[in-house]
Amino acid sequence: MNDCRMTKERMILALYGELDPAEKERLDAHLRSCPDCASEYASLEAALRLMDRRERPDPGPAFWEGYWDRLSKRMLWESIENGRRPSPAGRLARAFSRLPRWSLQAAAAAALLLVGILVGGRLIPRPGAPGPETAAAGPSSAIAAPSPAVVQAENFIDRSKVLLLGLVNFDPAVEDAYALDLARTKAVSRELLTEAADVRRGLSQPGQRRLRDLVAELEVIMLQIANLESGQDLEGVELVKQGVDSKSLFLKIDLDRMSRAGGGAALPPAPGGVGSSNKSRV
Amino acid sequence: MDESAIIEGMARGEERAFRELVERYKKKVYYLSLDMAGNPVDAEDISQEVFLKVYRSFATFRRGAKLGSWLYRVTYNAAIDHLRRKGAAPEPVADEVLELRSQDGAGLPRSRAADPVAAAEESELQARIAKALEKVSPQERAVFLLRHNEDLMLKDIAETLGLSIGSVKSYLFRAVRKLQKELCGAAPVAGLEAPHE
């Protein structure tokens, strides 16, 4: 009986060609003299032949072609989640590579317009405002370092923008369903949502009102994303896109970033929104 | 780009080398993940996890080792971790996933499409095989599939997965006996000890 039990282990090794010749010889001799083991050997062989016919479902060419893009997006998410941002060049390259051509043209036009407004605002003195000479003679013309609350808000806005870019640039008409990792998008939006209230509370200074409004608008969009149906809720995604578009969120985000880079100019007033009566330089 | 160029490029942190590595090994990593997790959604998640780990910790790759073997090991560990986190056995593939994957013929062998009877028989066989594999533990399944599908020798599997040769044999014996029982109705597994690793 013990011989038979040991033989069963040797049978499997023999079927995979991993039994040395002497052992194989002994096994063959045993199988010739033991009908039970011979039957067992045939049964094992039949099972392995069936396993030879096993097929693994091929996810299809669209899946493989989009694999790298999805992996890249995930790497980007994780770098954002971990607070380790990719290099500015890498970020720009990734963001611009996903933008449609028209949006680049619109962004370029908006940038030119803003530069014109900023330059014009500095060169042409407003009535009652000190002239360039007066300004130069002031206590300091250096730009103050942003407060921790503003840095936190900018971080929140940057991460929200990356998330929204992935969603807005997803086109179900030309991309496969796997190009959009909706589950991950929702997970990141939930994380952003948990931070949003803190970020808003930190922006309590009067001059931070527009930044606070922008964070609040992003918070609403994040809530919409977090509440998307599980699976591929393309209808819900379309509604989010429309919300982003109607609120001109990308334009506001870009203007916010550019105004800060340009020395503290405020966001343009939200059309009809809170603070639209606040007179701004822009 | 050959394997040594990929390794050198990865060591220098070149994205091009990483992309080449992903393109070259994505199918092997995905399919081993699929074999272990049992469903395509988890399989993609695990396979991405593997490449992220490879990207982050390439410094731990031992020069002179085979890149493919290392990737199998990372995949095996990632899949085991994934299954432990989920605290569950591999899930059967959800209907909607199958439906989604079968669009454009993905997941269906094209040669059988014209013969519905053969397709039905084959489909039944594939279902039996899938059900049989569900009875095999992830560790046993990994060893079995690396031997059966990837044709790795047992000593190479032991090295790849960081197991003793005795454990590898034990996992293989148990896997084969369970498959035999499910597919051919053989007697229950007897006399085979579970590995202690």
XYZ file of C-alpha atoms in Angstrom:
479
model
C 0.000 0.000 0.000
C 2.825 2.348 0.971
C 4.505 1.585 -2.371
C 1.334 2.618 -4.124
C 1.132 5.883 -2.184
C 4.718 6.773 -3.046
C 4.007 5.745 -6.600
C 1.211 8.290 -6.868
C 3.662 11.108 -6.132
C 6.110 9.688 -8.651
C 3.314 9.474 -11.231
C 2.862 13.247 -11.181
C 6.583 13.862 -11.480
C 6.722 11.344 -14.352
C 3.855 13.045 -16.162
C 5.862 16.292 -16.076
C 9.106 14.588 -17.100
C 10.695 15.366 -13.729
C 11.458 11.788 -12.670
C 15.009 10.526 -13.122
C 15.419 7.518 -15.449
C 15.970 4.960 -12.687
C 12.864 6.080 -10.824
C 10.898 6.096 -14.048
C 11.985 2.520 -14.690
C 10.715 1.472 -11.247
C 7.449 3.305 -11.778
C 6.840 1.633 -15.131
C 7.514 -1.766 -13.587
C 5.052 -1.039 -10.774
C 2.361 0.131 -13.192
C 2.708 -3.094 -15.170
C 2.083 -5.133 -12.044
C -0.561 -2.978 -10.284
C -3.855 -2.427 -12.155
C -5.082 0.107 -9.570
C -2.037 2.316 -10.018
C -2.146 1.885 -13.790
C -5.746 3.082 -13.727
C -4.815 5.967 -11.451
C -1.997 6.950 -13.802
C -4.401 6.977 -16.751
C -6.839 9.108 -14.786
C -4.148 11.644 -13.860
C -2.981 11.775 -17.450
C -6.561 12.378 -18.627
C -7.016 15.215 -16.123
C -3.825 16.909 -17.311
C -4.865 16.480 -20.943
C -8.108 18.265 -20.094
C -6.115 21.032 -18.442
C -4.150 21.359 -21.702
C -7.403 22.480 -23.296
C -7.907 25.263 -20.799
C -8.320 28.658 -22.397
C -7.794 31.955 -20.687
C -10.133 34.715 -21.813
C -8.295 37.217 -23.957
C -9.395 40.681 -22.879
C -8.987 41.880 -26.459
C -6.717 44.246 -28.376
C -8.275 47.417 -26.944
C -7.397 46.217 -23.449
C -3.754 45.584 -24.334
C -3.361 48.762 -26.337
C -4.671 50.856 -23.459
C -2.704 49.021 -20.780
C 0.224 51.448 -20.645
C -2.055 54.492 -20.516
C -4.038 53.056 -17.635
C -0.873 52.134 -15.776
C 0.516 55.646 -16.328
C -2.677 57.175 -14.967
C -2.508 54.965 -11.913
C 1.107 55.952 -11.314
C 0.035 59.562 -11.520
C -2.825 58.977 -9.066
C -0.539 57.278 -6.637
C 2.056 60.000 -6.833
C -0.710 62.490 -6.090
C -2.129 60.389 -3.281
C 1.283 60.000 -1.739
C 1.917 63.707 -2.030
C 4.884 62.982 -4.267
C 4.218 65.052 -7.320
C 5.912 64.115 -10.568
C 8.386 66.600 -11.999
C 6.792 69.757 -13.400
C 7.928 68.766 -16.890
C 6.425 65.315 -16.512
C 3.202 66.773 -15.177
C 2.916 69.212 -18.027
C 3.724 66.564 -20.617
C 1.107 64.201 -19.226
C -1.541 66.890 -18.873
C -0.969 68.355 -22.327
C -0.757 64.973 -24.024
C -4.327 64.294 -22.904
C -5.791 67.646 -23.825
C -7.684 68.024 -27.091
C -6.173 70.502 -29.559
C -8.999 73.053 -29.175
C -8.447 73.292 -25.445
C -4.762 74.089 -25.962
C -5.686 76.835 -28.367
C -8.275 78.226 -25.950
C -5.781 78.055 -23.082
C -3.164 79.883 -25.154
C -5.666 82.604 -26.013
C -6.710 82.931 -22.367
C -3.067 83.097 -21.291
C -2.328 85.879 -23.788
C -5.390 87.772 -22.651
C -4.429 87.448 -19.015
C -0.842 88.506 -19.639
C -2.207 91.564 -21.456
C -4.501 92.406 -18.573
C -1.771 91.925 -15.983
C 0.804 93.952 -17.906
C -1.771 96.617 -18.716
C -2.896 96.749 -15.088
C 0.658 97.413 -13.978
C 1.551 99.959 -16.661
C -1.660 101.960 -16.650
C -2.285 103.470 -13.233
C -5.840 103.334 -11.957
C -7.453 106.552 -10.796
C -6.403 107.168 -7.239
C -3.834 104.394 -7.254
C -0.188 105.163 -6.613
C 1.949 105.394 -9.751
C 4.915 103.161 -10.516
C 7.258 105.544 -8.801
C 5.177 105.629 -5.649
C 4.888 101.851 -5.660
C 8.620 101.426 -6.094
C 9.195 103.734 -3.165
C 6.861 101.686 -0.945
C 8.048 99.551 1.954
C 8.537 96.428 -0.132
C 7.662 95.228 -3.613
C 8.556 91.577 -2.841
C 5.793 88.949 -3.107
C 4.954 87.499 0.288
C 5.262 83.707 0.683
C 1.821 82.030 0.501
C 0.304 80.984 3.794
C 0.047 77.247 4.642
C -3.704 77.447 4.031
C -3.136 78.771 0.509
C -0.507 76.093 -0.181
C -2.980 73.461 1.012
C -5.676 74.944 -1.219
C -3.366 75.021 -4.238
C -2.465 71.403 -3.627
C -6.150 70.513 -3.416
C -6.865 72.413 -6.634
C -3.964 70.812 -8.513
C -5.055 67.309 -7.549
C -8.664 68.082 -8.403
C -7.552 69.353 -11.795
C -5.624 66.185 -12.593
C -8.646 64.112 -11.637
C -10.997 66.263 -13.724
C -8.662 66.184 -16.732
C -8.761 62.394 -16.762
C -12.552 62.448 -16.601
C -13.203 65.271 -19.067
C -10.794 63.945 -21.669
C -12.326 60.487 -21.590
C -14.342 60.055 -24.765
C -16.422 56.849 -24.768
C -16.987 57.229 -28.517
C -13.340 56.677 -29.368
C -11.833 55.032 -26.264
C -12.410 51.611 -24.775
C -14.262 51.307 -21.480
C -11.043 50.531 -19.608
C -9.446 53.850 -20.511
C -11.371 55.376 -17.620
C -10.618 53.891 -14.228
C -13.838 55.100 -12.658
C -13.438 53.190 -9.405
C -10.085 54.881 -8.760
C -11.427 58.249 -9.875
C -14.241 57.910 -7.359
C -11.826 56.847 -4.623
C -9.616 59.894 -5.219
C -12.657 62.195 -5.329
C -13.754 60.826 -1.950
C -10.321 61.586 -0.513
C -10.475 65.096 -1.901
C -13.955 65.516 -0.446
C -12.718 64.649 3.022
C -10.083 67.380 2.724
C -12.275 70.037 1.139
C -13.988 71.282 4.302
C -10.634 71.761 6.070
C -9.221 73.541 3.061
C -12.185 75.938 2.942
C -12.034 76.609 6.682
C -8.373 77.510 6.363
C -9.195 80.221 3.816
C -10.759 82.633 6.298
C -8.986 85.841 5.263
C -11.020 88.404 3.286
C -8.594 88.259 0.343
C -9.024 84.493 0.075
C -12.709 84.563 -0.692
C -12.404 83.696 -4.383
C -9.990 80.880 -3.693
C -12.468 79.576 -1.133
C -15.272 79.812 -3.711
C -13.205 77.833 -6.211
C -12.529 75.117 -3.618
C -16.262 75.021 -2.831
C -17.115 74.597 -6.524
C -14.589 71.793 -6.842
C -16.031 70.205 -3.721
C -19.460 70.052 -5.369
C -17.985 68.402 -8.450
C -16.044 65.917 -6.284
C -19.307 65.037 -4.549
C -20.911 64.390 -7.930
C -18.022 62.125 -8.936
C -18.032 60.251 -5.626
C -21.748 59.577 -6.100
C -21.444 58.141 -9.602
C -22.960 54.702 -9.996
C -20.553 51.794 -9.715
C -19.565 50.287 -13.048
C -19.219 52.487 -16.095
C -21.702 55.272 -15.326
C -21.162 57.105 -18.614
C -24.336 59.145 -18.216
C -23.159 60.384 -14.831
C -19.708 61.125 -16.244
C -21.332 63.217 -18.956
C -23.228 65.231 -16.327
C -19.990 65.868 -14.452
C -18.352 67.040 -17.688
C -21.227 69.428 -18.293
C -20.885 70.766 -14.736
C -17.154 71.355 -15.198
C -17.827 73.084 -18.489
C -20.723 75.262 -17.323
C -18.762 76.492 -14.305
C -15.649 77.121 -16.463
C -13.658 75.346 -13.774
C -10.525 74.775 -15.831
C -10.391 78.423 -16.796
C -10.831 79.465 -13.153
C -8.134 77.039 -12.029
C -5.711 78.273 -14.674
C -6.456 81.908 -13.922
C -5.954 81.266 -10.219
C -2.585 79.658 -10.837
C -1.470 82.330 -13.270
C -2.619 85.167 -11.030
C -0.603 83.746 -8.158
C 2.427 83.331 -10.361
C 1.873 86.925 -11.496
C 1.985 88.387 -8.003
C -1.259 87.916 -6.204
C -3.959 89.048 -8.607
C -7.331 87.651 -7.615
C -9.642 85.386 -9.542
C -12.232 86.943 -11.809
C -15.635 87.201 -10.201
C -17.851 84.178 -10.619
C -20.701 85.052 -12.985
C -23.678 85.692 -10.741
C -22.008 83.807 -7.910
C -21.068 84.759 -4.388
C -18.631 87.629 -4.408
C -19.444 88.773 -7.904
C -19.984 92.230 -6.516
C -16.505 92.317 -5.090
C -14.499 94.643 -7.281
C -11.390 92.992 -8.492
C -8.370 94.299 -10.365
C -8.801 91.685 -13.068
C 15.791 46.526 -26.668
C 17.131 43.286 -25.174
C 16.700 42.216 -21.563
C 20.082 43.504 -20.400
C 19.341 46.907 -21.952
C 16.002 46.987 -20.115
C 17.751 46.144 -16.846
C 20.420 48.808 -17.383
C 17.801 51.364 -18.383
C 15.651 50.545 -15.363
C 18.670 50.909 -13.090
C 19.161 54.405 -14.522
C 15.476 55.189 -14.000
C 14.686 55.556 -17.703
C 10.963 55.623 -18.469
C 11.592 54.125 -21.922
C 13.101 51.016 -20.339
C 10.187 50.736 -17.939
C 7.699 51.009 -20.775
C 9.566 48.322 -22.712
C 9.473 46.070 -19.658
C 5.725 46.614 -19.275
C 5.024 45.959 -22.944
C 7.123 42.810 -22.907
C 5.775 41.250 -19.726
C 2.260 42.653 -19.367
C 0.579 39.535 -20.738
C 2.540 37.082 -18.593
C 1.964 39.163 -15.472
C -1.712 39.728 -16.268
C -2.429 36.065 -16.970
C -0.678 34.816 -13.834
C -2.657 37.428 -11.885
C -5.840 36.251 -13.584
C -5.039 32.634 -12.766
C -4.529 33.494 -9.140
C -7.334 36.002 -8.615
C -9.909 34.336 -10.835
C -11.432 37.487 -12.302
C -10.183 40.053 -14.823
C -10.879 43.145 -12.725
C -8.650 41.965 -9.884
C -6.163 40.609 -12.417
C -5.598 44.016 -13.939
C -5.394 45.609 -10.518
C -2.784 43.069 -9.378
C -0.790 43.316 -12.600
C -0.622 47.108 -12.292
C 0.412 46.715 -8.676
C 3.230 44.448 -9.848
C 4.575 47.007 -12.309
C 4.307 49.788 -9.743
C 6.324 47.670 -7.310
C 8.873 46.919 -10.020
C 9.164 50.619 -10.824
C 9.536 51.648 -7.188
C 11.846 48.902 -6.035
C 13.930 47.943 -9.005
C 16.984 48.447 -6.794
C 16.115 45.156 -5.101
C 16.450 43.251 -8.373
C 19.516 41.034 -8.142
C 21.809 41.472 -11.106
C 22.288 38.190 -12.914
C 18.794 36.971 -12.053
C 16.191 36.441 -14.747
C 13.829 39.363 -15.122
C 10.920 37.056 -15.998
C 11.429 34.934 -12.885
C 11.615 38.014 -10.696
C 8.391 39.322 -12.208
C 6.671 35.994 -11.547
C 7.749 36.218 -7.935
C 6.542 39.790 -7.547
C 3.255 38.792 -9.203
C 2.831 35.775 -6.962
C 3.440 37.849 -3.831
C 1.201 40.671 -5.029
C -1.609 38.236 -5.797
C -1.300 36.498 -2.425
C -1.325 39.907 -0.679
C -4.321 40.965 -2.727
C -6.249 37.816 -1.864
C -5.349 38.150 1.799
C -6.519 41.750 1.836
C -9.794 40.709 0.296
C -9.977 37.839 2.755
C -11.737 35.695 0.230
C -11.212 32.953 -2.249
C -11.005 33.961 -5.918
C -14.327 35.278 -7.090
C -16.128 33.912 -10.094
C -16.174 36.285 -13.036
C -19.227 38.544 -12.937
C -21.629 38.282 -15.853
C -21.261 41.937 -16.805
C -17.495 41.590 -16.929
C -17.772 38.578 -19.208
C -20.238 40.464 -21.365
C -17.942 43.468 -21.546
C -14.896 41.373 -22.328
C -16.650 39.387 -25.010
C -17.408 42.490 -27.053
C -15.521 42.537 -30.310
C -14.885 38.829 -29.876
C -12.541 39.361 -26.944
C -12.391 36.281 -24.744
C -13.986 33.952 -27.285
C -11.976 31.579 -29.451
C -12.842 32.656 -32.989
C -12.441 29.166 -34.482
C -15.535 27.877 -32.659
C -17.780 30.758 -33.511
C -19.200 28.998 -36.592
C -20.104 25.719 -34.808
C -22.607 26.299 -31.996
C -22.597 22.665 -30.782
C -18.832 22.559 -30.526
C -18.918 25.996 -28.923
C -21.428 24.812 -26.305
C -19.367 21.693 -25.524
C -16.194 23.666 -25.297
C -17.887 26.257 -23.139
C -19.045 23.494 -20.778
C -15.544 22.081 -20.600
C -14.072 25.497 -19.875
C -16.649 25.989 -17.115
C -15.682 22.626 -15.584
C -12.028 23.507 -15.719
C -12.651 26.906 -14.149
C -14.731 25.303 -11.398
C -12.033 22.705 -10.795
C -9.395 25.407 -10.493
C -11.519 27.212 -7.925
C -10.990 24.215 -5.634
C -7.228 24.687 -5.769
C -5.653 27.162 -3.344
C -3.863 30.203 -4.803
C -0.442 28.820 -3.847
C -1.203 25.405 -5.352
C -2.642 27.056 -8.440
C 0.435 29.243 -8.941
C 2.773 26.259 -8.744
C 0.575 24.138 -10.975
C 0.161 26.816 -13.642
C 3.822 27.763 -13.689
C 4.616 24.094 -14.282
C 1.749 23.235 -16.576
C 1.297 26.417 -18.604
C 4.662 28.149 -18.394
C 6.651 24.907 -18.427
C 8.961 25.989 -15.613
C 10.905 23.150 -13.970
C 10.049 22.518 -10.313
C 13.465 23.730 -9.122
C 12.962 26.967 -11.073
C 9.510 27.413 -9.568
C 11.027 26.907 -6.106
C 13.641 29.565 -6.825
C 11.141 31.913 -8.431
C 8.606 31.752 -5.631
C 11.115 31.463 -2.814
C 9.806 28.073 -1.689
C 11.592 24.834 -0.891
C 11.537 22.150 -3.574
C 9.592 19.931 -1.153
C 6.869 22.549 -0.780
C 6.672 23.061 -4.520
C 6.236 19.336 -5.077
C 3.645 19.172 -2.361
C 1.663 22.082 -3.825
C 1.852 20.494 -7.266
C 0.715 17.064 -6.029
C -2.212 18.547 -4.184
C -3.216 20.710 -7.115
C -3.097 17.836 -9.594
C -5.029 15.500 -7.305
C -7.748 18.096 -6.694
C -8.048 18.763 -10.423
C -8.192 15.048 -11.102
C -10.952 14.653 -8.521
C -12.983 17.498 -10.012
C -12.456 16.638 -13.656
C -12.328 12.830 -13.569
C -14.131 12.064 -10.312
C -11.137 10.405 -8.657
C -10.925 9.488 -4.991
C -10.262 12.273 -2.493
C -6.707 13.405 -1.947
C -4.957 11.105 0.499
C -1.516 10.812 1.910
C -0.268 14.180 0.737
C 0.885 16.516 3.466
C 0.289 20.239 3.249
C 3.482 22.254 2.918
C 4.510 24.163 6.008
C 5.572 27.356 4.213
